[in-house]
Short mmCIF file of C-alpha atoms in Angstrom, two decimals:
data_model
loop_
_atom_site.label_atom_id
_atom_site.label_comp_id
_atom_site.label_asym_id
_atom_site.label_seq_id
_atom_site.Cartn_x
_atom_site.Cartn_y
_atom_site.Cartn_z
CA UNK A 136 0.00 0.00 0.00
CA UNK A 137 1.42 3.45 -0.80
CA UNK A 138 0.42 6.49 0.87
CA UNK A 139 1.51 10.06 0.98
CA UNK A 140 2.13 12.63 4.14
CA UNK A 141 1.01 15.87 2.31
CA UNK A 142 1.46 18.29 5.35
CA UNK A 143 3.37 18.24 8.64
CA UNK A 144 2.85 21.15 11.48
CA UNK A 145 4.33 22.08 14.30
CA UNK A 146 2.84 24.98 17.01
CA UNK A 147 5.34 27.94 17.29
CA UNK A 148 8.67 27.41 20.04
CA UNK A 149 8.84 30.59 22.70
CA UNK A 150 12.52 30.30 21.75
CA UNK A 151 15.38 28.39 19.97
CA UNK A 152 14.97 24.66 20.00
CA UNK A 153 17.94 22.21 20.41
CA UNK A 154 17.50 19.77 17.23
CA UNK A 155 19.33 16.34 17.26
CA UNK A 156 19.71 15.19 14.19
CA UNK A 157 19.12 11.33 14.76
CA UNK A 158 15.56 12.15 16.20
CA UNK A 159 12.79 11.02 14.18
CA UNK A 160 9.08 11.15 13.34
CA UNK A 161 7.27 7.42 13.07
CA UNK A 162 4.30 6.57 11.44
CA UNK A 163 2.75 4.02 11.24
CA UNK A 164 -0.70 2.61 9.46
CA UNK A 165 -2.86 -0.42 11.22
CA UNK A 166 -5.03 -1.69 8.34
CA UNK A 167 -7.62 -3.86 10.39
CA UNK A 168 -10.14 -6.72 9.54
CA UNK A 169 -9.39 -7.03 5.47
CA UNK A 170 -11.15 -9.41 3.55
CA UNK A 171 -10.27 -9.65 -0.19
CA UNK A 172 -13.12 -10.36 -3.22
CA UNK A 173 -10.24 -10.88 -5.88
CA UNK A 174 -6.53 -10.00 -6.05
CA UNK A 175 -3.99 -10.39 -8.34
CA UNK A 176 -0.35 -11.50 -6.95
CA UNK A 177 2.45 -13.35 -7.30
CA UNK A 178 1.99 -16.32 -5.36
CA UNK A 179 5.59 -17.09 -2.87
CA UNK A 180 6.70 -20.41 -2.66
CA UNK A 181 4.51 -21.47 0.27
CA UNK A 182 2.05 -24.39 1.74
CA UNK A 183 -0.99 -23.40 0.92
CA UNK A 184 -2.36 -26.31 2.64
CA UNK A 185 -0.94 -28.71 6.22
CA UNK A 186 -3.04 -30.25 8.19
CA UNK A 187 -3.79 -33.56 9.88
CA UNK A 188 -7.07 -34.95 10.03
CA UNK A 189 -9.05 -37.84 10.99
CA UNK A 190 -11.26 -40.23 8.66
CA UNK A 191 -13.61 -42.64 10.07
CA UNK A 192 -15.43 -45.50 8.79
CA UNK A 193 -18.88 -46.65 10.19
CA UNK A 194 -18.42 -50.58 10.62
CA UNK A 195 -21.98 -51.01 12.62
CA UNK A 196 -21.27 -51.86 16.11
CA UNK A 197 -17.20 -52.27 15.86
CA UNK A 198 -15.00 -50.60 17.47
CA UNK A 199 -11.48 -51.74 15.75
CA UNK A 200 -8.11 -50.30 16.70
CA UNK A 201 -5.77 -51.91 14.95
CA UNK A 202 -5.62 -53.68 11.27
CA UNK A 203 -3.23 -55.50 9.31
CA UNK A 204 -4.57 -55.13 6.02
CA UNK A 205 -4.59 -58.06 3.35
CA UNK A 206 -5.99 -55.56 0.59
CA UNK A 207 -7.72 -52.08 0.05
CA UNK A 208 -7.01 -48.94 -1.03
CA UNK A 209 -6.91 -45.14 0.17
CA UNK A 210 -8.20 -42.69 -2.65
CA UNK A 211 -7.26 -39.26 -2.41
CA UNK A 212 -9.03 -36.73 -4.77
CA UNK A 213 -7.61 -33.13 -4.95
CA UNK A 214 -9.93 -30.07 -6.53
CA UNK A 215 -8.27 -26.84 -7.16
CA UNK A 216 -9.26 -23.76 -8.66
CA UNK A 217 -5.26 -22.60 -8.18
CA UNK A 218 -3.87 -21.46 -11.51
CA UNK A 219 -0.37 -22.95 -9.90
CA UNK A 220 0.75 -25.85 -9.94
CA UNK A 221 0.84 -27.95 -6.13
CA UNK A 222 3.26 -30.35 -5.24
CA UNK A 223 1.24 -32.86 -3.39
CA UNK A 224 2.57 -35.19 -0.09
CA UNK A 225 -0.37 -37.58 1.21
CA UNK A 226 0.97 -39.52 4.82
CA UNK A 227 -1.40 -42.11 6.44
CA UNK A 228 -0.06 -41.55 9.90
CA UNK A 229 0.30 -45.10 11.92
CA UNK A 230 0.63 -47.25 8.64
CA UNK A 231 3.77 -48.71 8.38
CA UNK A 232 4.64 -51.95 6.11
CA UNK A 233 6.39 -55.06 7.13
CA UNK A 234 10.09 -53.38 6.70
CA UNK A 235 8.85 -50.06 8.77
CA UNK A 236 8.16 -48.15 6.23
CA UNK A 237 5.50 -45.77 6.61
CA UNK A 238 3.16 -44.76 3.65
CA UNK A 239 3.52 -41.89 2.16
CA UNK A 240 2.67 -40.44 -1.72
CA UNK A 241 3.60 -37.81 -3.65
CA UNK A 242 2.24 -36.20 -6.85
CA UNK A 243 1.39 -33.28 -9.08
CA UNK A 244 -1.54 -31.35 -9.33
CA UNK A 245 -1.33 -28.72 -12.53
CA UNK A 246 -2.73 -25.36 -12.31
CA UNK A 247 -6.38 -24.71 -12.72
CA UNK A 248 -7.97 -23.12 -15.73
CA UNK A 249 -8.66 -19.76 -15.67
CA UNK A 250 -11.87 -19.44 -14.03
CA UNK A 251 -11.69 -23.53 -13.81
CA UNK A 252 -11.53 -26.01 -11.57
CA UNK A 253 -8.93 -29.67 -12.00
CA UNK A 254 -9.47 -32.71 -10.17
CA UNK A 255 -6.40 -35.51 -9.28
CA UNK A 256 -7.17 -38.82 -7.52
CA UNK A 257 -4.56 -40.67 -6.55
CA UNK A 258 -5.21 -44.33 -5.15
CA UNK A 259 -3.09 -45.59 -2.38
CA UNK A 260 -2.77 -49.65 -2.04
CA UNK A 261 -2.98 -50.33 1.50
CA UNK A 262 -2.05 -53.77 1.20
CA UNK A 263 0.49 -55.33 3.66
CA UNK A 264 0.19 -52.51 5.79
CA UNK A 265 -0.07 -52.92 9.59
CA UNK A 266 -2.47 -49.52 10.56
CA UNK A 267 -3.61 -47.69 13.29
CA UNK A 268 -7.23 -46.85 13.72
CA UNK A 269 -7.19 -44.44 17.39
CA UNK A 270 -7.10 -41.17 15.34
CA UNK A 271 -5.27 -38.34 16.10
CA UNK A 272 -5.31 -38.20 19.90
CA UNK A 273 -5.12 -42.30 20.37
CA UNK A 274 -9.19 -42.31 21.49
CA UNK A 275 -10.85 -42.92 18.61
CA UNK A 276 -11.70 -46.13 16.33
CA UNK A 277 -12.29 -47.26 12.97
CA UNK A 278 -10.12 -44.04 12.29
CA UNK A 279 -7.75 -43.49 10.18
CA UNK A 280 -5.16 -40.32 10.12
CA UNK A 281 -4.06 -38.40 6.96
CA UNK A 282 -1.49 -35.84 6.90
CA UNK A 283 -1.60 -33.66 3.66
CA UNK A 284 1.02 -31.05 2.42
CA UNK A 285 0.29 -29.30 -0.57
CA UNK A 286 3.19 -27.18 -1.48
CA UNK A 287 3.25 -24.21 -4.78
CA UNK A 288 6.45 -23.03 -5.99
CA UNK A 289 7.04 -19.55 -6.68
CA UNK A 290 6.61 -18.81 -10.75
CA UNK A 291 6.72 -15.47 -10.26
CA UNK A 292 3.44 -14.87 -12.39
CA UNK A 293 0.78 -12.41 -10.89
CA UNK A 294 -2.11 -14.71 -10.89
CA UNK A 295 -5.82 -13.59 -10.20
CA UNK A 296 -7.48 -15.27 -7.23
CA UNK A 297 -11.04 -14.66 -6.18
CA UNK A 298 -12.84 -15.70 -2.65
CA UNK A 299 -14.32 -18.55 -4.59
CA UNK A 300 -11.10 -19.97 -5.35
CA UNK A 301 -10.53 -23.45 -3.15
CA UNK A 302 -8.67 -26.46 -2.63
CA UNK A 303 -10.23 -29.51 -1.38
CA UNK A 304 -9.04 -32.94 -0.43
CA UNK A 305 -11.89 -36.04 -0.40
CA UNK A 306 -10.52 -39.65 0.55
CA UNK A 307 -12.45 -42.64 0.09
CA UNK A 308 -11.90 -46.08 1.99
CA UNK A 309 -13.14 -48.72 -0.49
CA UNK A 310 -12.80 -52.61 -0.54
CA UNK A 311 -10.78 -53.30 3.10
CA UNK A 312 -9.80 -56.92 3.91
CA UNK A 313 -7.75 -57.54 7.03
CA UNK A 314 -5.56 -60.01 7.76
CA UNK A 315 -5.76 -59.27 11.26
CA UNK A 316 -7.76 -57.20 13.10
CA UNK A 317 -7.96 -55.86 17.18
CA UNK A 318 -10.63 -54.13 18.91
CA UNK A 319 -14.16 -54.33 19.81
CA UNK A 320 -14.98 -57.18 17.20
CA UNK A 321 -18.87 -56.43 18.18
CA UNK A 322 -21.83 -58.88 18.75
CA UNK A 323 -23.17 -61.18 15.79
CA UNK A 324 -25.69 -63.94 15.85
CA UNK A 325 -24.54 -66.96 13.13
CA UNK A 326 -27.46 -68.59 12.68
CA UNK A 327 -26.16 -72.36 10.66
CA UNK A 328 -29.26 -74.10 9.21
CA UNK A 329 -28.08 -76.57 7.11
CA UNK A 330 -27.97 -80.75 6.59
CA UNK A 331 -24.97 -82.65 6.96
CA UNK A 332 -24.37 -86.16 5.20
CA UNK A 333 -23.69 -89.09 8.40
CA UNK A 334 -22.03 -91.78 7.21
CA UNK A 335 -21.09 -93.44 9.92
CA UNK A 336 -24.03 -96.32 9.95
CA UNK A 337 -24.17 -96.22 5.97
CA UNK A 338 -22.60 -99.40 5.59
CA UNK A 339 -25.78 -100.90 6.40
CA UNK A 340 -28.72 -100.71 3.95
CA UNK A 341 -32.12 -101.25 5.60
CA UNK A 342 -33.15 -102.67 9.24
CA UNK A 343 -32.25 -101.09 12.60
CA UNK A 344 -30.46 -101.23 15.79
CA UNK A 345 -31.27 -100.71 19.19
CA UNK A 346 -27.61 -99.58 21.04
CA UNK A 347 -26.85 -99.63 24.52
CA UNK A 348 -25.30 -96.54 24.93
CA UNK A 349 -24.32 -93.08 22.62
CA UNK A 350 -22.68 -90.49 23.29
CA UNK A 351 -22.57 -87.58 20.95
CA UNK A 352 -20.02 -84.18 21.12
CA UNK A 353 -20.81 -81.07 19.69
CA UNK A 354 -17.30 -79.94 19.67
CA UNK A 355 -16.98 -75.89 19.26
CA UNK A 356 -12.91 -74.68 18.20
CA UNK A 357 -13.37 -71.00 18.54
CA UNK A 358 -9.98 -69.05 16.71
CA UNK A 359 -11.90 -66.06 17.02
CA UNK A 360 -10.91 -63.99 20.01
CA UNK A 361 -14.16 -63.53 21.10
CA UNK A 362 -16.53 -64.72 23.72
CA UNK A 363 -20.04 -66.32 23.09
CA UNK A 364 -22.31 -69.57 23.38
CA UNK A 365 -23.94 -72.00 21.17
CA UNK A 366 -27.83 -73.50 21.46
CA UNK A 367 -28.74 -76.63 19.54
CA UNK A 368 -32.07 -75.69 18.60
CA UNK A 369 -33.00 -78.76 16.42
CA UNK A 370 -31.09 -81.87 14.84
CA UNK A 371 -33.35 -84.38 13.20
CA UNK A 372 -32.10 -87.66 11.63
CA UNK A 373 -33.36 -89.36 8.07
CA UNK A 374 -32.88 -92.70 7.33
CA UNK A 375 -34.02 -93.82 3.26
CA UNK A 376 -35.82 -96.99 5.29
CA UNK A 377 -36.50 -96.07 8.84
CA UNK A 378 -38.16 -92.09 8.10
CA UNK A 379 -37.03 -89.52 10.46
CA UNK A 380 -36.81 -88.74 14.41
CA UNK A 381 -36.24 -85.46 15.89
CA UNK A 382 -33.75 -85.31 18.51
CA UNK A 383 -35.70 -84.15 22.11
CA UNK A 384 -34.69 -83.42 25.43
CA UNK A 385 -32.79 -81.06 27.79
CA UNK A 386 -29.73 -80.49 25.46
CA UNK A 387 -31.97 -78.54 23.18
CA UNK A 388 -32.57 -74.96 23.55
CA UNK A 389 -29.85 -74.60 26.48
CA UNK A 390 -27.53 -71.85 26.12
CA UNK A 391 -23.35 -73.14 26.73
CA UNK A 392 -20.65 -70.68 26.87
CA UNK A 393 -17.80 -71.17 24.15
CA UNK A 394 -14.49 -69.72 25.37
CA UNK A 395 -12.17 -67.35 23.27
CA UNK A 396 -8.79 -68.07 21.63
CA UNK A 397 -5.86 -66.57 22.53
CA UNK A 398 -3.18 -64.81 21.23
CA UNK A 399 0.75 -64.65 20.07
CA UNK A 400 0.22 -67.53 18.74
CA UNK A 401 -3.22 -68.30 17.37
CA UNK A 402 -5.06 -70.68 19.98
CA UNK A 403 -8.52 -71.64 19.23
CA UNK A 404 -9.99 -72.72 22.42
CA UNK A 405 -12.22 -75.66 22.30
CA UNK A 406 -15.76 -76.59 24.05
CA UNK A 407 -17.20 -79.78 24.28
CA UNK A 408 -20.83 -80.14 25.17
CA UNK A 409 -22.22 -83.91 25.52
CA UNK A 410 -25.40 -85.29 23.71
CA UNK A 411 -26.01 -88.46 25.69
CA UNK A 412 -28.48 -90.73 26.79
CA UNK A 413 -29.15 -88.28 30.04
CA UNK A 414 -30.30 -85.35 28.34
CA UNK A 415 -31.56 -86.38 25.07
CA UNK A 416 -32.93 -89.71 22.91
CA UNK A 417 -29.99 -90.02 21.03
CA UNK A 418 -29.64 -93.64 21.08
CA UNK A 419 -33.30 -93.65 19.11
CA UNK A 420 -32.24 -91.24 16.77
CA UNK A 421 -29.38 -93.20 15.45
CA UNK A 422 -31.28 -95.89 16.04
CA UNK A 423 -33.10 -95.46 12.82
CA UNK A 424 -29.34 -95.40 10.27
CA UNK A 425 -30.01 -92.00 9.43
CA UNK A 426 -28.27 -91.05 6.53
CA UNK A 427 -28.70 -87.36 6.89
CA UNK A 428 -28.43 -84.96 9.63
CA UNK A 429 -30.82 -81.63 9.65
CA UNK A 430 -29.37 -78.81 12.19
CA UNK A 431 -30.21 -75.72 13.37
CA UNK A 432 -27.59 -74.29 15.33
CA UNK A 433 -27.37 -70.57 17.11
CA UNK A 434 -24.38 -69.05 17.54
CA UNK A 435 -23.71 -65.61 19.65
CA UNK A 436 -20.64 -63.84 20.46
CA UNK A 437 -20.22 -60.98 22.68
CA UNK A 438 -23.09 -61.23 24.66
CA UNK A 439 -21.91 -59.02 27.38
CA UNK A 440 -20.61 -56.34 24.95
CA UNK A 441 -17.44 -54.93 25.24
CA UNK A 442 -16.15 -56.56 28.41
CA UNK A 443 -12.44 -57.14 27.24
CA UNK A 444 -11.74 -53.29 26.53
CA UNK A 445 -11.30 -53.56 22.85
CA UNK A 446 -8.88 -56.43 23.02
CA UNK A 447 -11.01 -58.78 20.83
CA UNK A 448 -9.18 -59.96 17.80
CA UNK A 449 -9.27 -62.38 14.51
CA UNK A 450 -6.97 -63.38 11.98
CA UNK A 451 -7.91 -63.90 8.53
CA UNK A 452 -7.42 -67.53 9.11
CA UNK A 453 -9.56 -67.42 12.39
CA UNK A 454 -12.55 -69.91 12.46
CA UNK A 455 -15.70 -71.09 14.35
CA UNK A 456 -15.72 -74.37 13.61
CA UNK A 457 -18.52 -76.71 14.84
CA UNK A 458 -18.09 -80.60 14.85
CA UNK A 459 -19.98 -83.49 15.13
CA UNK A 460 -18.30 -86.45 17.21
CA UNK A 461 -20.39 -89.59 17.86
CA UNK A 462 -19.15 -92.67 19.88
CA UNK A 463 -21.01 -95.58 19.60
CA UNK A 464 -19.79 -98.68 21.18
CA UNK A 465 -20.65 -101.59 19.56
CA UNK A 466 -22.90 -103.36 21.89
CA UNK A 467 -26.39 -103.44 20.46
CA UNK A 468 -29.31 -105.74 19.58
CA UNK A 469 -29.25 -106.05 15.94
CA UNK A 470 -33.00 -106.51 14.14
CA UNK A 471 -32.73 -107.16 10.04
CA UNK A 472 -29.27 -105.00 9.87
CA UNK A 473 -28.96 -105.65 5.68
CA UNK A 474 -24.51 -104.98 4.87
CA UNK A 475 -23.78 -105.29 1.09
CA UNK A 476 -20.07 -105.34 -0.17
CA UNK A 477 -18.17 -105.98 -3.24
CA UNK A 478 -15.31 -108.41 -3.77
CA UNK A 479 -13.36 -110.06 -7.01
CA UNK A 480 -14.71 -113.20 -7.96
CA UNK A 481 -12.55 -115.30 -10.91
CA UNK A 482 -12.02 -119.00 -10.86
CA UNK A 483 -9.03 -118.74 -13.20
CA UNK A 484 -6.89 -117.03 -9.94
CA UNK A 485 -6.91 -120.36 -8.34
CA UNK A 486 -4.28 -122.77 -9.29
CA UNK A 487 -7.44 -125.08 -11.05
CA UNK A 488 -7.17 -125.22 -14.50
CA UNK A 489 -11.36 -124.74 -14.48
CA UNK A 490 -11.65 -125.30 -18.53
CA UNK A 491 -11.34 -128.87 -17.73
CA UNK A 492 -14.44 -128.52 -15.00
CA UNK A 493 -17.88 -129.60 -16.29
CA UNK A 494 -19.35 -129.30 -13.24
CA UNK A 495 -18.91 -130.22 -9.52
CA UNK A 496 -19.59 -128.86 -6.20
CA UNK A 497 -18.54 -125.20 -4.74
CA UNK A 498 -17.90 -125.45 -1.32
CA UNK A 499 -18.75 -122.04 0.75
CA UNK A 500 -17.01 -121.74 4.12
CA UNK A 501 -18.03 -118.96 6.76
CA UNK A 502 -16.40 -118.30 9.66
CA UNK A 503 -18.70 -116.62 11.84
CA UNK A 504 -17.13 -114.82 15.61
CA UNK A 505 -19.86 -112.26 15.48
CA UNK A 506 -22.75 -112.88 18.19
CA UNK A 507 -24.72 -112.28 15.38
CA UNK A 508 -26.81 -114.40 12.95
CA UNK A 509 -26.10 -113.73 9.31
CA UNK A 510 -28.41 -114.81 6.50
CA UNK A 511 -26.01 -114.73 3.12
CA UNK A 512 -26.85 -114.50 -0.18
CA UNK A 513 -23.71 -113.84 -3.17
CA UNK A 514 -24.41 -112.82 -6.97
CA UNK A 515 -21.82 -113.01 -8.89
CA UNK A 516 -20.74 -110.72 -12.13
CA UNK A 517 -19.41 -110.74 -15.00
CA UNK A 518 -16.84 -108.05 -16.46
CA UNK A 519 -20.06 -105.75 -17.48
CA UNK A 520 -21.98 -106.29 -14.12
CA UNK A 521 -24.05 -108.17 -15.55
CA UNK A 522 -25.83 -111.03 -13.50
CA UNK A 523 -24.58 -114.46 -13.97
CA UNK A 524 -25.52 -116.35 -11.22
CA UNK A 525 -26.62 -116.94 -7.89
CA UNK A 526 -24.67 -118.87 -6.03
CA UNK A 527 -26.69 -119.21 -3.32
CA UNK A 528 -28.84 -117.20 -1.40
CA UNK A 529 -30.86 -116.38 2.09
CA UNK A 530 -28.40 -119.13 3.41
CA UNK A 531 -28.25 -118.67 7.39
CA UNK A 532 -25.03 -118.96 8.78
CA UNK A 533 -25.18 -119.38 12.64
CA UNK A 534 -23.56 -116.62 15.50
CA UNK A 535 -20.33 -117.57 17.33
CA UNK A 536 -21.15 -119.44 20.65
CA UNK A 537 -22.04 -117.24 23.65
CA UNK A 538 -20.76 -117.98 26.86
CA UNK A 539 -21.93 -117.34 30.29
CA UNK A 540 -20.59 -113.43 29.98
CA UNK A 541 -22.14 -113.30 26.65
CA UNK A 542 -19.25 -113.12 24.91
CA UNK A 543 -17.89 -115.14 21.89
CA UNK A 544 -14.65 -116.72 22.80
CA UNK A 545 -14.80 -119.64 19.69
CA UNK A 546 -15.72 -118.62 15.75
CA UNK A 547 -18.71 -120.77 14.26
CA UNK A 548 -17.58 -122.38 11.38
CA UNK A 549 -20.27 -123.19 8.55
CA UNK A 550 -19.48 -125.26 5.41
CA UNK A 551 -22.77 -125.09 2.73
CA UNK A 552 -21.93 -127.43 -0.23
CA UNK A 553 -23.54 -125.81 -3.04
CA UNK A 554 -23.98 -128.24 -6.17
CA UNK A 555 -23.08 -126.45 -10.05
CA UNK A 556 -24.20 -127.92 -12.87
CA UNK A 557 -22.49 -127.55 -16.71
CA UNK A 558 -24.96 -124.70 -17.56
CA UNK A 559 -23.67 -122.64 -14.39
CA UNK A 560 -20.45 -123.76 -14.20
CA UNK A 561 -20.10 -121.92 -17.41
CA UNK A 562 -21.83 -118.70 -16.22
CA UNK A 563 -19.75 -118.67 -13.09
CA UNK A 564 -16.76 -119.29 -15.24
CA UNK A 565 -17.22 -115.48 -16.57
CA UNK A 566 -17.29 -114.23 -12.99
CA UNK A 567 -15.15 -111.14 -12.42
CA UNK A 568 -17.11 -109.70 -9.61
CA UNK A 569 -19.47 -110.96 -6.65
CA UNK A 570 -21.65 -108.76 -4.65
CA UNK A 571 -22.25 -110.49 -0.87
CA UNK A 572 -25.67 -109.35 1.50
CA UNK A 573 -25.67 -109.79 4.73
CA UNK A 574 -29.02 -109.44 6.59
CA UNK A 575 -27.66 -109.58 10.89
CA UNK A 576 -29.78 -110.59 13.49
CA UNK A 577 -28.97 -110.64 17.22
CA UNK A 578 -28.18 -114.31 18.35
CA UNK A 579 -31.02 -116.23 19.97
CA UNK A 580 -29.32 -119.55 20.83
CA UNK A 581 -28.70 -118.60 24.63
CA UNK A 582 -31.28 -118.31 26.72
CA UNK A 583 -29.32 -116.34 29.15
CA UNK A 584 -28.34 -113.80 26.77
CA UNK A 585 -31.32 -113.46 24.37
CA UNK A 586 -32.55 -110.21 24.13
CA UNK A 587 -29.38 -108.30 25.82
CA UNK A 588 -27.09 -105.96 24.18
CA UNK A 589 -24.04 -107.80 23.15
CA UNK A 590 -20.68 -106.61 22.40
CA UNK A 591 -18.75 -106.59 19.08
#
């Protein structure tokens, strides 16, 4: 600002006054409370922008502090209505790689049109980058901290610059996957309806069994680092021959506590909650050879809310695993239990030469330490699966002999001549493959033990 001093007065002296050269008049001009429409300067090198803000993302009820990010991406976009050019340096304070690094970005944002605006983004790959989410002052979550410089370099070219002239910086959080996370992980429900294939009794194709005991886990391994419980709402059984039972009593609708894993290194902590004979009908419901298990399962975590003070945590590799254990010792009354199997059949393997056989007898030989009856019948095959023969069929081959205890100490041994004439002899000759049933009854030929379970 220039500015003139067109008059200076004094009031007249009584006398002579002493005058020292080095004194001085000062002025000086206050210009107060300026607010410019529109210049036109020469911009100094200068930042035109520093600061260090806070972003935060809404993630429902989580509270995170800390994430180790497996993928995502910080973008940055710059609008400026500056007709210089910036010199842009984006920090995301707290993110550091595995080598220490921390993140940081430059670039170049070119001067604005004349009465225009220009927009940069600049993505930032966040992957592999251990952040933290407390914010500026450490008390915050789900927040991340940005620390922008934007920097102009003198060009010495008076620009014009109005009060509507801006820069602005927008970031957007998009895609995050974690490879670990810490925090307040939050309460969920998991709600697992679903059927599961049981295989366990599929061996056998029709009839049932009446066990003595069961005694089914539901076995929980938590690698979450959480707390919560599980409820077995329903689990009903389908056999293809015996229909379906639903499995009833205490054990359903009760409410166990599954404990969390721990940390440095990943434990999953595991829970075992018994399905027995006690608190359910279990030994019915497998009764039946299901096939096919229907479940409805509850799982909640958190219940409590935040009662570890934000040191929940997960790994990408964490789990909630629920399992299925059933042990079934084999002492049972067996009623029309039907087991099919497959085995090579070929009279040319033994040391026979059977092109010189017209005909003749086949002698079948069971050996029979099971305190079980088995009726047998065997097809036999050809190369194609198709049926040649029967070779003999609904033939009853006697349990092992019980003794006092009920036990078998001695095998049974059964020998059933079965007569083959020429015709068969050559159908059986093109045997590859025989296909054995098995229909298993308990043993009645002890009065003591008829009707008990016995052990296998």
């Amino acid at each position: 600002l220039l500015f003139d001093v067109s008059n200076l007065n004094t009031g007249a002296s009584n006398g002579p006054v002493l005058i020292d050269t080095t004194d001085y008049i000062e002025m000086r001009m206050y210009v107060f409370n300026l607010s410019a429409r529109e210049a036109w300067a020469k911009f100094p090198t200068q930042n035109v922008v520093d600061i260090t803000e806070d972003v935060t993302q809404e993630i429902e009820d989580r509270k995170l502090t800390y994430v180790d990010a497996r993928q995502g991406a910080i973008t940055v976009y710059v609008t400026s209505s500056v007709e210089e050019q910036l010199y842009l340096e984006y920090t995301l304070v707290g993110a550091y790689d595995k080598n220490g690094r921390p993140l940081v970005k430059y670039t170049t944002v070119p001067p604005a049109p004349s009465g225009g605006t220009i927009t940069v983004s600049e993505p930032l790959d966040i992957s592999g980058y251990s952040i933290n989410l407390t914010g500026k002052d450490g008390s915050k979550f789900n927040t991340y901290t940005q620390h922008v410089v934007a920097r102009i370099d003198s060009s010495g070219i008076t620009r014009h610059i109005t009060s509507s002239d801006s820069l602005s910086v927008k970031y957007v959080i998009s895609d995050v996957a974690p490879n670990y996370i810490k925090g307040y992980i939050g309460r969920d429900t998991i709600h697992a309806i679903d059927s599961s294939a049981f295989t366990f009794l599929d061996i056998f194709q029709s009839g049932s069994i009446d066990l003595e005991d069961v005694n089914m886990n539901f076995v929980v391994e938590n690698g979450l680092g959480v707390d919560g419980m599980i409820k077995i709402n329903s689990l009903t059984a389908h056999s293809a021959n015996n229909g379906s039972k639903a499995l009833t009593g205490s054990i359903l609708g009760q409410s166990y506590t599954i404990n969390r894993a721990t940390d440095f290194p990943l434990t999953p902590a595991v829970s075992t909650f018994s399905v027995n004979s006690n608190n359910s009908n279990i030994k019915e419901l497998l009764g039946i050879l299901p096939n096919k298990l229907d479940y409805d399962v509850e799982v909640k975590t958190n219940l409590q809310g935040n009662t570890q003070q934000y040191r929940d945590f997960a790994y990408l590799e964490s789990a909630l695993k629920v399992k299925l254990n059933a042990e079934i010792p084999l002492s049972l009354i067996a009623n029309n239990l039907v087991l099919k199997d497959t085995i090579a059949f070929d009279l040319s393997n033994t040391n026979t030469n059977i092109e010189g056989i017209s005909d003749g007898i086949i002698n079948v030989i069971i050996k029979n330490k099971y305190p079980i009856d088995a009726t047998l019948s065997m097809v036999i095959y050809d190369e194609t699966w198709n049926a040649v023969d029967t070779l003999f069929g609904e033939q009853l081959f006697a349990a092992g002999e019980l003794d006092n205890n009920c036990r078998v100490q001695t095998e049974k041994r059964t020998k059933v001549p079965v007569y083959v004439s020429e015709d068969r002899m050559n159908n059986i000759k093109l045997g590859k493959h025989a296909i054995i049933t098995a229909n298993f009854n308990s043993a009645t030929n002890n009065a003591t033990c008829n009707g008990q379970y016995l052990k296998i």
